[in-house]
Amino acid sequence: MKPHRVTMLGTGLIGDFYTNTLHSSRAPDRVEVVYSRTEERAEAFRQRWGIPHATTSVAEAISHQDTDVVVVGLPNHFHEEAVALACATGKAVLCTKPLGRNATEAKRILDMTEEAGIFAGYLEDLAYTPKSRKAVAAVREGAIGDVTWVRSREAHPGPHSAWFWDAEQAGGGAIVDLGCHCIEVVRLFVGKENRPLQVMAWMDTLVHPIRAEDNAVVLIRFESGALGQVEVSWTFRGGMDLRDEIAGTEGTIWLNHFLRTGLEIYSAGGEAGYVAEKSESSAGWLFPVGDEVAELGYAAMFSDMFDALETGRAPQETFYDGYVVNAVMDAAFRSAASGKWEPVEMEWRGGETARIKKTAATHDGHDVVKEEILPDGRRKLILADQATGAIFDEVVGPGTG
Amino acid sequence: MKPHRVTMLGTGLIGDFYTNTLHSSRAPDRVEVVYSRTEERAEAFRQRWGIPHATTSVAEAISHQDTDVVVVGLPNHFHEEAVALACATGKAVLCTKPLGRNATEAKRILDMTEEAGIFAGYLEDLAYTPKSRKAVAAVREGAIGDVTWVRSREAHPGPHSAWFWDAEQAGGGAIVDLGCHCIEVVRLFVGKENRPLQVMAWMDTLVHPIRAEDNAVVLIRFESGALGQVEVSWTFRGGMDLRDEIAGTEGTIWLNHFLRTGLEIYSAGGEAGYVAEKSESSAGWLFPVGDEVAELGYAAMFSDMFDALETGRAPQETFYDGYVVNAVMDAAFRSAASGKWEPVEMEWRGGETARIKKTAATHDGHDVVKEEILPDGRRKLILADQATGAIFDEVVGPGTG
Amino acid sequence: MKPHRVTMLGTGLIGDFYTNTLHSSRAPDRVEVVYSRTEERAEAFRQRWGIPHATTSVAEAISHQDTDVVVVGLPNHFHEEAVALACATGKAVLCTKPLGRNATEAKRILDMTEEAGIFAGYLEDLAYTPKSRKAVAAVREGAIGDVTWVRSREAHPGPHSAWFWDAEQAGGGAIVDLGCHCIEVVRLFVGKENRPLQVMAWMDTLVHPIRAEDNAVVLIRFESGALGQVEVSWTFRGGMDLRDEIAGTEGTIWLNHFLRTGLEIYSAGGEAGYVAEKSESSAGWLFPVGDEVAELGYAAMFSDMFDALETGRAPQETFYDGYVVNAVMDAAFRSAASGKWEPVEMEWRGGETARIKKTAATHDGHDVVKEEILPDGRRKLILADQATGAIFDEVVGPGTG
Amino acid sequence: MKPHRVTMLGTGLIGDFYTNTLHSSRAPDRVEVVYSRTEERAEAFRQRWGIPHATTSVAEAISHQDTDVVVVGLPNHFHEEAVALACATGKAVLCTKPLGRNATEAKRILDMTEEAGIFAGYLEDLAYTPKSRKAVAAVREGAIGDVTWVRSREAHPGPHSAWFWDAEQAGGGAIVDLGCHCIEVVRLFVGKENRPLQVMAWMDTLVHPIRAEDNAVVLIRFESGALGQVEVSWTFRGGMDLRDEIAGTEGTIWLNHFLRTGLEIYSAGGEAGYVAEKSESSAGWLFPVGDEVAELGYAAMFSDMFDALETGRAPQETFYDGYVVNAVMDAAFRSAASGKWEPVEMEWRGGETARIKKTAATHDGHDVVKEEILPDGRRKLILADQATGAIFDEVVGPGTG
């Protein structure tokens, strides 16, 4: 295992999360250089996390001789420039979500890393939560049969920095901020080789005095027939709602990453007030998680990235994944404008996926829709005529095929 | 309080639920006559519930001299005829959901009762669950501010009688069977006076060997800007998934009517096997509800109907409501065919509803998007320029407006 | 079904619950006369519930010619006198919990009704909650095998009337107020024919400035070997904690009657504030129940009482049950004083109960403690020597007994 | 950060858990030598985890030149000998729970490490779960006021190795296996400086063909007045029940470490069957955790141990803690035999703890038991006479003290 030295670009909330994840572990990887646009923020961050160097020069930060990995934790409109600088150094680059503000930008970012031949990892933490990993493994082992529907939802009262709210800088509103997470989670469960064909989106600005959407629902039709259902909101009240639901032909999975994870605190408040993270209040019933950087996937994400880097394999989440997510979001914005299903336009590398299996039993040449056991032991069959589609009952003796 | 004597049309699962509700209560209302197409079923039902009369003549059942209320619990394609017969008698008529197979049929049913001047109640039980009633009351009292989004979901492995699966007889598949519930639940929370303007629907037949849809998602745009999100499935595994979620500008409501209501049983099974209702299995973790006819709203529904009948007021759920639900479902089918938002076409009696309130605080002529308190007591404001929409930060002293 | 006319003694919280239950139903039973010690309270109650008569004379209320049922909803130290007056009239008497302040008083109350030959019902509502009834039925059907352990817990921040807090008037503190519920719930699950043999109790006054106990844990050993575990508190924060857990040789049951029943509301509060019942606050996450009089068992309790009265059978909860509960509580107080297990002293009418079945499989004359399948298909047996009790492993081939 | 090389003693389930924790992390610490009594098991373990050396000599394993830390993961009756050997080497020693089979043995183990002056850590993983750590921090910050009651429960269907079931080798049954966890968890929440004074225990062998207890409840009175309530069972059905509840004067905490943590899977099973760990079945509703070694505290436990070792501080869990736990268990066994509260006999190093604060407001020289606001704005006070303890109501105007 090789210790990595990291250039951290950006000192916002995500920079804190990333650095906290790296520095709170016995793993040997540490941030060596931090960059911020302002000296005050760079220096404060440096001291907060015990980082050797701070700078306001992004080029200097990226090319610093002591680091081998560049983490891009900047606002969306700075991703392309930062990745370009990293490409020139040949260092590994890890970029926060979304990869670009749109698929065109994301494709340029993807292309430049492939041309430079550098290691590139897409920092989609929610694709790495402990529950998601366990659940994806269960799906792969056949626990729920073929996946038919995935709901992924992320909602909270809105982000902390100004640029998120500005569609120019961010590329959009809640869809770009939160939907990118949900789209990739949906892909994990339907299978990354399952092509997203079409998108239908609703979006609106219902509450905040902004121009970007603060609420959206995005439906995605995959090649297998499965439906992805993405729900995002910047107007949710009560904390951070982070849930996924997966339906399959043979089972169901429900994931709740926050608010209802088995840790429940009622506090009368008192003088000082106890503040749980992601909570809107300091009293009443509060629902924190146990270990936030683990529960939100940051810990497993960096482990995967560094292990992939060392062993020469691709990480679970690549820049190509980030590009696909951007392409789906682009289709969502087009659909919101056109009011109809829009195709997902992108370069597809994922192969083909067969339609969900539909293999009904038959009885006397008819499809069996449903079978029930009657109290007297006979079986009631609901049958469908294969030619006409007409449906009818038939009661048969026990054991008869 | 006047005891009612009921003509029950239909001996399927819903007839059992209705009669169980009436006969298991100390309320004085009882079924007096039951009708089924076959004598065997009529007689079995009569004996099961201790009903005085059984008949295979629907006309005879409806006009029976001992009854004052006719309950239509027949397959969808028989609703219109049954209601027409009831109109001729002047008796009160209560019709199960959906009112018709489509809005045109529902409108004829509505019109004939209005012309006959008889009492007509729409038996939408899920609009009466104890949790829904408590939650709707909370919304009316302002607990969550303006409603912005309502998710209503009903999913199970599919219905028990053949006619449900046949789009000809039923009018459609899972949307008509389950979606009618969800649409009315959405209306309860956004407000019945809030006009459903447009509908966007995804539907597919993913698992069962039928022609009707076995899975669907329906989005409904209301005049206030609120979004209704209806999810139905006949392929869900694990029991009956019956949940609603409501988001408002000032709060959130989550309702779970089945599977997670505080009653959890693990049974190793053993020889006999213990069977919980609506469960797919007789062993493992089971999640029944306490009192099913109460939890699913049947008890409160009949109380409302009979009380309304006695006091001369309209019941909470009317045939007009059933007609609106049919109109929304019609738009869903049109949308599934056209791939775009479709208008809800109907005669609207509900008035107008204002847009969700969006009243931002201002600072120096800018809209306040978000306000945070910094560790040093100063406030960080995220501001939006009202003219350009540009977003920026500003740090101000404590207490400054 | 015969409508009953009720004399309601007492206008406290329990009188409101009882009357609300009776008057909010289509069942024909109504309160006809209400008694309170003060005219102001009697008249206010009369108007609140639309009751024909109010009086400050308990004798007049009980003997009123229009009533056939007397409900005793008075403070504990008035139960005996009220029941004695009811005995003289021959009317049915229903008495709230606990029956007496101690077993001696409860026995006198029991005896006088048996001598008078009147119908006597013990109003233990929590023995009638929908979840308890469903769970008890599951236990009776063998869903969890033999019951080994029952936890019943009731906790809230303390009662609303002064007399509850005064051990002289109430007979004790939290044990008498809340423990009486839990003890009877435990009996329902271990079986009422299962004799409570010994009791061990911890109690303390930890928070409130009173002399009665505000927290207690009571352990009860039953003849079958099952353990009852009763937990009560008047110092719980966060609402009303009302949970039961049942362990059996073949399964497990968890009941949650309040706070986590599938109805969850987050309210930011706002100007008016939304108040959910039994909640300590009007904002934040709130967990009300759907229909309180149903969920807490009041509705089913009165149905059982009136049905029993009409059909001449005993109700589920009798004065004898109330007496047994008092006897267990007496033993708890003795144990708290002596620091050791104390016998339950009472006249036992419940017969005998066999010890929990312990039927191990055997292998070569040894008891099989546990069996596991190894990856290679062989079975690992953990065996106990029947003579010495020594435990050891043995790996055997597949299929070998 | 210094990489540690570990001698792992024992190849049972706990050895697998420990090694999995160390080897699945990017932290640099690895197992270098493994010891088992049989060569077959030692070699299989070595290969399973990629460990350089395996041996059947415990002395050789402990004195191996490449290791600096000895982890004792052996059956209870081998702890003392193993620690003694480690003392001779001067290496750090980490011992699994319980420290000894009784307090006398535990004291000898504690003493020998103190005499040898070596680093000694007590591997009590459940004192390190992410939820426990977050909850303990909340308690320390005052979120729930003074702790009054802690329930800690661990229950499952019984352990996997023969020696656990044999009281001679293990020192007892479920209390020694599971109760040691719960006792330490209780201590974490009431405060380790809070002396356990007396213990009252119920235990019985209800189901398994063994002589040790398979079910027990242990009550612990602490110096502050707080009650610890420990529940253990080897006969639980449905998975692993691992919950804690903490009540305080100002709040409540509920922890659920397994079975209900936000990950819920329904699997119809199918041919292969999907097996979730700690589940009794491979179909139906299953409730695994996301990342087991994190959720059960193993990851944070080893981090604390190694960090403490490097910085020269004591770890959170010490051999003294293990000794206190053994002393409480000894008192539990004495109480089960005597039927009364038994003192905890031990050398106490924890100082003194004040009684839970009981500071009532006063009104006219009386203690205020409860205060309620009446609809007309006046306040109803429930008051206690400080001299006589008599309780009475008083209604006062708004704002009056």
Tab-separated table of N, CA, C and O in Angstrom, chain B residues 1-2 4 26-30 130-131 134 138 141 143-144 250-256 261-268 274 277 289-291 295 303 306-307 310, chain C residues 1-2 4 26-30 130-131 134 138 141 143-144 250-256 261-268 274 277 289-291 295 303 306-307 310:
chain	number	residue	atom	x	y	z
B	1	MET	N	-79.740	8.597	15.277
B	1	MET	CA	-79.065	7.707	14.324
B	1	MET	C	-80.020	6.656	13.791
B	1	MET	O	-80.682	5.974	14.561
B	2	LYS	N	-80.059	6.573	12.488
B	2	LYS	CA	-81.021	5.679	11.844
B	2	LYS	C	-80.285	4.447	11.313
B	2	LYS	O	-79.331	4.588	10.553
B	4	HIS	N	-79.326	1.645	8.854
B	4	HIS	CA	-79.506	1.473	7.415
B	4	HIS	C	-79.489	-0.006	7.058
B	4	HIS	O	-78.777	-0.797	7.651
B	26	ARG	N	-70.542	-2.198	16.329
B	26	ARG	CA	-71.788	-2.034	17.069
B	26	ARG	C	-72.713	-1.026	16.387
B	26	ARG	O	-73.852	-0.846	16.834
B	27	ALA	N	-72.249	-0.383	15.310
B	27	ALA	CA	-73.145	0.490	14.555
B	27	ALA	C	-74.299	-0.368	14.020
B	27	ALA	O	-74.124	-1.554	13.757
B	28	PRO	N	-75.475	0.202	13.866
B	28	PRO	CA	-76.680	-0.605	13.627
B	28	PRO	C	-76.897	-0.993	12.164
B	28	PRO	O	-77.864	-1.684	11.863
B	29	ASP	N	-76.028	-0.580	11.267
B	29	ASP	CA	-76.242	-0.789	9.837
B	29	ASP	C	-75.857	-2.205	9.427
B	29	ASP	O	-74.806	-2.707	9.826
B	30	ARG	N	-76.698	-2.840	8.623
B	30	ARG	CA	-76.440	-4.232	8.255
B	30	ARG	C	-76.816	-4.495	6.789
B	30	ARG	O	-77.664	-3.808	6.224
B	130	PRO	N	-57.231	6.396	8.960
B	130	PRO	CA	-57.015	7.240	10.151
B	130	PRO	C	-55.798	8.148	9.983
B	130	PRO	O	-55.827	9.312	10.387
B	131	LYS	N	-54.739	7.616	9.377
B	131	LYS	CA	-53.542	8.433	9.209
B	131	LYS	C	-53.776	9.548	8.196
B	131	LYS	O	-53.312	10.667	8.386
B	134	LYS	N	-55.869	12.310	9.877
B	134	LYS	CA	-55.062	13.104	10.802
B	134	LYS	C	-54.097	14.012	10.023
B	134	LYS	O	-53.900	15.179	10.360
B	138	ALA	N	-53.860	18.106	9.712
B	138	ALA	CA	-52.626	18.854	10.018
B	138	ALA	C	-52.302	19.820	8.889
B	138	ALA	O	-51.909	20.973	9.126
B	141	GLU	N	-54.521	22.794	9.035
B	141	GLU	CA	-54.163	23.689	10.146
B	141	GLU	C	-52.852	24.426	9.883
B	141	GLU	O	-52.397	25.190	10.726
B	143	ALA	N	-49.787	23.020	9.309
B	143	ALA	CA	-48.592	22.388	9.899
B	143	ALA	C	-47.412	22.320	8.945
B	143	ALA	O	-46.257	22.334	9.379
B	144	ILE	N	-47.673	22.226	7.658
B	144	ILE	CA	-46.554	22.096	6.715
B	144	ILE	C	-46.556	23.208	5.655
B	144	ILE	O	-45.864	23.113	4.652
B	250	GLU	N	-43.365	24.406	4.680
B	250	GLU	CA	-42.991	24.494	6.100
B	250	GLU	C	-42.901	23.135	6.792
B	250	GLU	O	-42.806	23.071	8.018
B	251	GLY	N	-42.980	22.060	6.021
B	251	GLY	CA	-42.923	20.774	6.710
B	251	GLY	C	-43.067	19.593	5.776
B	251	GLY	O	-43.133	19.740	4.545
B	252	THR	N	-43.140	18.425	6.373
B	252	THR	CA	-43.111	17.156	5.650
B	252	THR	C	-44.024	16.165	6.366
B	252	THR	O	-44.104	16.188	7.590
B	253	ILE	N	-44.705	15.307	5.603
B	253	ILE	CA	-45.492	14.237	6.227
B	253	ILE	C	-45.170	12.932	5.512
B	253	ILE	O	-45.112	12.892	4.287
B	254	TRP	N	-44.939	11.893	6.288
B	254	TRP	CA	-44.735	10.554	5.738
B	254	TRP	C	-45.793	9.626	6.326
B	254	TRP	O	-45.915	9.501	7.543
B	255	LEU	N	-46.523	8.944	5.462
B	255	LEU	CA	-47.547	7.991	5.910
B	255	LEU	C	-47.205	6.602	5.399
B	255	LEU	O	-46.899	6.405	4.228
B	256	ASN	N	-47.270	5.634	6.285
B	256	ASN	CA	-47.085	4.241	5.897
B	256	ASN	C	-48.271	3.460	6.442
B	256	ASN	O	-48.426	3.325	7.658
B	261	THR	N	-46.016	-0.452	10.373
B	261	THR	CA	-46.935	0.357	11.188
B	261	THR	C	-46.770	0.103	12.678
B	261	THR	O	-47.642	0.458	13.463
B	262	GLY	N	-45.672	-0.542	13.063
B	262	GLY	CA	-45.450	-0.788	14.487
B	262	GLY	C	-45.891	-2.166	14.942
B	262	GLY	O	-45.958	-2.411	16.142
B	263	LEU	N	-46.197	-3.062	14.023
B	263	LEU	CA	-46.553	-4.441	14.364
B	263	LEU	C	-45.649	-5.353	13.537
B	263	LEU	O	-45.778	-5.411	12.320
B	264	GLU	N	-44.726	-6.024	14.217
B	264	GLU	CA	-43.705	-6.796	13.518
B	264	GLU	C	-43.637	-8.184	14.141
B	264	GLU	O	-43.454	-8.325	15.340
B	265	ILE	N	-43.786	-9.198	13.316
B	265	ILE	CA	-43.814	-10.581	13.805
B	265	ILE	C	-42.784	-11.404	13.044
B	265	ILE	O	-42.797	-11.422	11.818
B	266	TYR	N	-41.895	-12.043	13.790
B	266	TYR	CA	-41.033	-13.042	13.176
B	266	TYR	C	-41.556	-14.403	13.589
B	266	TYR	O	-41.704	-14.683	14.771
B	267	SER	N	-41.838	-15.250	12.596
B	267	SER	CA	-42.315	-16.592	12.899
B	267	SER	C	-41.449	-17.610	12.174
B	267	SER	O	-41.246	-17.518	10.969
B	268	ALA	N	-40.942	-18.582	12.930
B	268	ALA	CA	-40.133	-19.629	12.304
B	268	ALA	C	-41.004	-20.550	11.455
B	268	ALA	O	-40.502	-21.364	10.696
B	274	TYR	N	-48.169	-19.763	10.276
B	274	TYR	CA	-49.034	-18.668	10.661
B	274	TYR	C	-49.131	-17.722	9.479
B	274	TYR	O	-48.128	-17.301	8.925
B	277	GLU	N	-52.354	-11.590	6.951
B	277	GLU	CA	-53.007	-11.155	5.722
B	277	GLU	C	-52.081	-10.268	4.900
B	277	GLU	O	-51.223	-9.610	5.448
B	289	VAL	N	-51.212	-5.341	9.768
B	289	VAL	CA	-51.701	-4.168	10.499
B	289	VAL	C	-52.592	-4.655	11.648
B	289	VAL	O	-52.977	-5.824	11.693
B	290	GLY	N	-52.898	-3.735	12.554
B	290	GLY	CA	-53.690	-4.139	13.710
B	290	GLY	C	-55.110	-4.502	13.324
B	290	GLY	O	-55.540	-5.646	13.424
B	291	ASP	N	-55.856	-3.516	12.863
B	291	ASP	CA	-57.273	-3.701	12.538
B	291	ASP	C	-57.445	-3.268	11.088
B	291	ASP	O	-57.560	-2.087	10.789
B	295	GLU	N	-57.646	0.455	9.500
B	295	GLU	CA	-56.427	1.035	8.934
B	295	GLU	C	-56.579	1.372	7.460
B	295	GLU	O	-55.951	2.299	6.952
B	303	SER	N	-68.996	5.348	8.061
B	303	SER	CA	-69.530	6.309	9.038
B	303	SER	C	-69.830	7.636	8.364
B	303	SER	O	-70.882	8.244	8.582
B	306	PHE	N	-72.992	7.283	5.983
B	306	PHE	CA	-74.287	7.212	6.650
B	306	PHE	C	-74.605	8.516	7.388
B	306	PHE	O	-75.755	8.970	7.396
B	307	ASP	N	-73.597	9.125	7.983
B	307	ASP	CA	-73.833	10.396	8.660
B	307	ASP	C	-74.244	11.468	7.652
B	307	ASP	O	-75.131	12.279	7.926
B	310	GLU	N	-77.810	10.982	6.619
B	310	GLU	CA	-78.791	11.373	7.638
B	310	GLU	C	-78.900	12.872	7.809
B	310	GLU	O	-79.972	13.399	8.085
C	1	MET	N	-78.903	-5.834	18.875
C	1	MET	CA	-78.035	-4.894	19.593
C	1	MET	C	-78.863	-3.887	20.376
C	1	MET	O	-79.738	-3.224	19.829
C	2	LYS	N	-78.566	-3.779	21.634
C	2	LYS	CA	-79.348	-2.915	22.517
C	2	LYS	C	-78.543	-1.659	22.839
C	2	LYS	O	-77.410	-1.750	23.306
C	4	HIS	N	-77.077	1.206	24.947
C	4	HIS	CA	-76.873	1.372	26.380
C	4	HIS	C	-76.814	2.852	26.738
C	4	HIS	O	-76.318	3.665	25.972
C	26	ARG	N	-70.842	5.377	15.377
C	26	ARG	CA	-72.239	5.153	15.006
C	26	ARG	C	-72.897	4.114	15.909
C	26	ARG	O	-74.099	3.871	15.786
C	27	ALA	N	-72.126	3.494	16.812
C	27	ALA	CA	-72.752	2.589	17.778
C	27	ALA	C	-73.748	3.398	18.607
C	27	ALA	O	-73.558	4.597	18.817
C	28	PRO	N	-74.812	2.771	19.075
C	28	PRO	CA	-75.939	3.527	19.640
C	28	PRO	C	-75.765	3.907	21.109
C	28	PRO	O	-76.639	4.568	21.669
C	29	ASP	N	-74.646	3.560	21.731
C	29	ASP	CA	-74.482	3.758	23.167
C	29	ASP	C	-74.053	5.192	23.469
C	29	ASP	O	-73.187	5.729	22.795
C	30	ARG	N	-74.684	5.805	24.475
C	30	ARG	CA	-74.400	7.206	24.776
C	30	ARG	C	-74.365	7.450	26.284
C	30	ARG	O	-74.988	6.721	27.050
C	130	PRO	N	-55.642	-2.617	18.796
C	130	PRO	CA	-55.719	-3.462	17.589
C	130	PRO	C	-54.467	-4.315	17.418
C	130	PRO	O	-54.553	-5.474	17.018
C	131	LYS	N	-53.303	-3.727	17.708
C	131	LYS	CA	-52.073	-4.500	17.544
C	131	LYS	C	-51.969	-5.610	18.576
C	131	LYS	O	-51.519	-6.712	18.261
C	134	LYS	N	-54.304	-8.478	17.504
C	134	LYS	CA	-53.740	-9.238	16.386
C	134	LYS	C	-52.558	-10.083	16.878
C	134	LYS	O	-52.402	-11.254	16.483
C	138	ALA	N	-52.058	-14.176	17.069
C	138	ALA	CA	-50.926	-14.866	16.442
C	138	ALA	C	-50.253	-15.811	17.436
C	138	ALA	O	-49.892	-16.941	17.099
C	141	GLU	N	-52.299	-18.879	17.868
C	141	GLU	CA	-52.219	-19.765	16.696
C	141	GLU	C	-50.851	-20.435	16.582
C	141	GLU	O	-50.610	-21.188	15.635
C	143	ALA	N	-47.811	-18.880	16.313
C	143	ALA	CA	-46.854	-18.211	15.427
C	143	ALA	C	-45.467	-18.082	16.034
C	143	ALA	O	-44.471	-18.045	15.308
C	144	ILE	N	-45.370	-17.989	17.347
C	144	ILE	CA	-44.041	-17.802	17.944
C	144	ILE	C	-43.711	-18.900	18.956
C	144	ILE	O	-42.766	-18.761	19.745
C	250	GLU	N	-40.323	-19.957	19.017
C	250	GLU	CA	-40.351	-20.031	17.554
C	250	GLU	C	-40.512	-18.683	16.868
C	250	GLU	O	-40.742	-18.631	15.654
C	251	GLY	N	-40.435	-17.595	17.632
C	251	GLY	CA	-40.623	-16.306	16.966
C	251	GLY	C	-40.551	-15.133	17.923
C	251	GLY	O	-40.268	-15.293	19.123
C	252	THR	N	-40.829	-13.978	17.368
C	252	THR	CA	-40.671	-12.706	18.070
C	252	THR	C	-41.791	-11.765	17.635
C	252	THR	O	-42.193	-11.800	16.476
C	253	ILE	N	-42.269	-10.941	18.551
C	253	ILE	CA	-43.242	-9.907	18.184
C	253	ILE	C	-42.803	-8.587	18.792
C	253	ILE	O	-42.419	-8.533	19.957
C	254	TRP	N	-42.838	-7.539	17.982
C	254	TRP	CA	-42.568	-6.186	18.469
C	254	TRP	C	-43.784	-5.311	18.193
C	254	TRP	O	-44.232	-5.201	17.055
C	255	LEU	N	-44.280	-4.664	19.230
C	255	LEU	CA	-45.425	-3.760	19.075
C	255	LEU	C	-45.021	-2.347	19.480
C	255	LEU	O	-44.433	-2.151	20.540
C	256	ASN	N	-45.384	-1.396	18.666
C	256	ASN	CA	-45.167	0.002	19.001
C	256	ASN	C	-46.491	0.723	18.799
C	256	ASN	O	-46.968	0.846	17.676
C	261	THR	N	-45.572	4.711	14.426
C	261	THR	CA	-46.636	3.859	13.892
C	261	THR	C	-46.894	4.117	12.423
C	261	THR	O	-47.927	3.709	11.891
C	262	GLY	N	-45.978	4.806	11.743
C	262	GLY	CA	-46.167	5.046	10.322
C	262	GLY	C	-46.779	6.404	10.000
C	262	GLY	O	-47.167	6.646	8.863
C	263	LEU	N	-46.885	7.277	10.987
C	263	LEU	CA	-47.368	8.643	10.757
C	263	LEU	C	-46.324	9.599	11.318
C	263	LEU	O	-46.125	9.678	12.524
C	264	GLU	N	-45.640	10.307	10.414
C	264	GLU	CA	-44.510	11.140	10.817
C	264	GLU	C	-44.680	12.522	10.207
C	264	GLU	O	-44.830	12.652	9.003
C	265	ILE	N	-44.656	13.537	11.053
C	265	ILE	CA	-44.870	14.908	10.596
C	265	ILE	C	-43.712	15.778	11.048
C	265	ILE	O	-43.390	15.807	12.233
C	266	TYR	N	-43.096	16.459	10.098
C	266	TYR	CA	-42.149	17.507	10.465
C	266	TYR	C	-42.829	18.840	10.213
C	266	TYR	O	-43.308	19.099	9.110
C	267	SER	N	-42.868	19.667	11.241
C	267	SER	CA	-43.469	20.988	11.085
C	267	SER	C	-42.486	22.039	11.565
C	267	SER	O	-41.958	21.960	12.670
C	268	ALA	N	-42.245	23.042	10.700
C	268	ALA	CA	-41.343	24.125	11.095
C	268	ALA	C	-41.989	25.001	12.165
C	268	ALA	O	-41.333	25.825	12.769
C	274	TYR	N	-48.517	23.928	15.253
C	274	TYR	CA	-49.408	22.779	15.112
C	274	TYR	C	-49.143	21.844	16.273
C	274	TYR	O	-48.002	21.468	16.540
C	277	GLU	N	-51.282	15.562	19.515
C	277	GLU	CA	-51.552	15.100	20.873
C	277	GLU	C	-50.395	14.271	21.404
C	277	GLU	O	-49.692	13.635	20.642
C	289	VAL	N	-50.631	9.363	16.455
C	289	VAL	CA	-51.254	8.174	15.888
C	289	VAL	C	-52.437	8.606	15.027
C	289	VAL	O	-52.871	9.755	15.091
C	290	GLY	N	-52.938	7.685	14.216
C	290	GLY	CA	-54.038	8.035	13.329
C	290	GLY	C	-55.316	8.324	14.105
C	290	GLY	O	-55.804	9.455	14.132
C	291	ASP	N	-55.857	7.322	14.741
C	291	ASP	CA	-57.138	7.447	15.439
C	291	ASP	C	-56.887	7.015	16.878
C	291	ASP	O	-56.866	5.829	17.185
C	295	GLU	N	-56.464	3.290	18.434
C	295	GLU	CA	-55.116	2.769	18.642
C	295	GLU	C	-54.847	2.428	20.103
C	295	GLU	O	-54.069	1.537	20.404
C	303	SER	N	-66.751	-2.062	22.867
C	303	SER	CA	-67.493	-3.053	22.067
C	303	SER	C	-67.546	-4.388	22.787
C	303	SER	O	-68.591	-5.036	22.869
C	306	PHE	N	-69.962	-4.162	25.954
C	306	PHE	CA	-71.393	-4.144	25.662
C	306	PHE	C	-71.842	-5.461	25.029
C	306	PHE	O	-72.937	-5.961	25.322
C	307	ASP	N	-70.994	-6.021	24.168
C	307	ASP	CA	-71.359	-7.315	23.569
C	307	ASP	C	-71.435	-8.403	24.635
C	307	ASP	O	-72.331	-9.252	24.616
C	310	GLU	N	-74.588	-8.053	26.615
C	310	GLU	CA	-75.797	-8.487	25.907
C	310	GLU	C	-75.887	-9.999	25.757
C	310	GLU	O	-76.973	-10.571	25.773
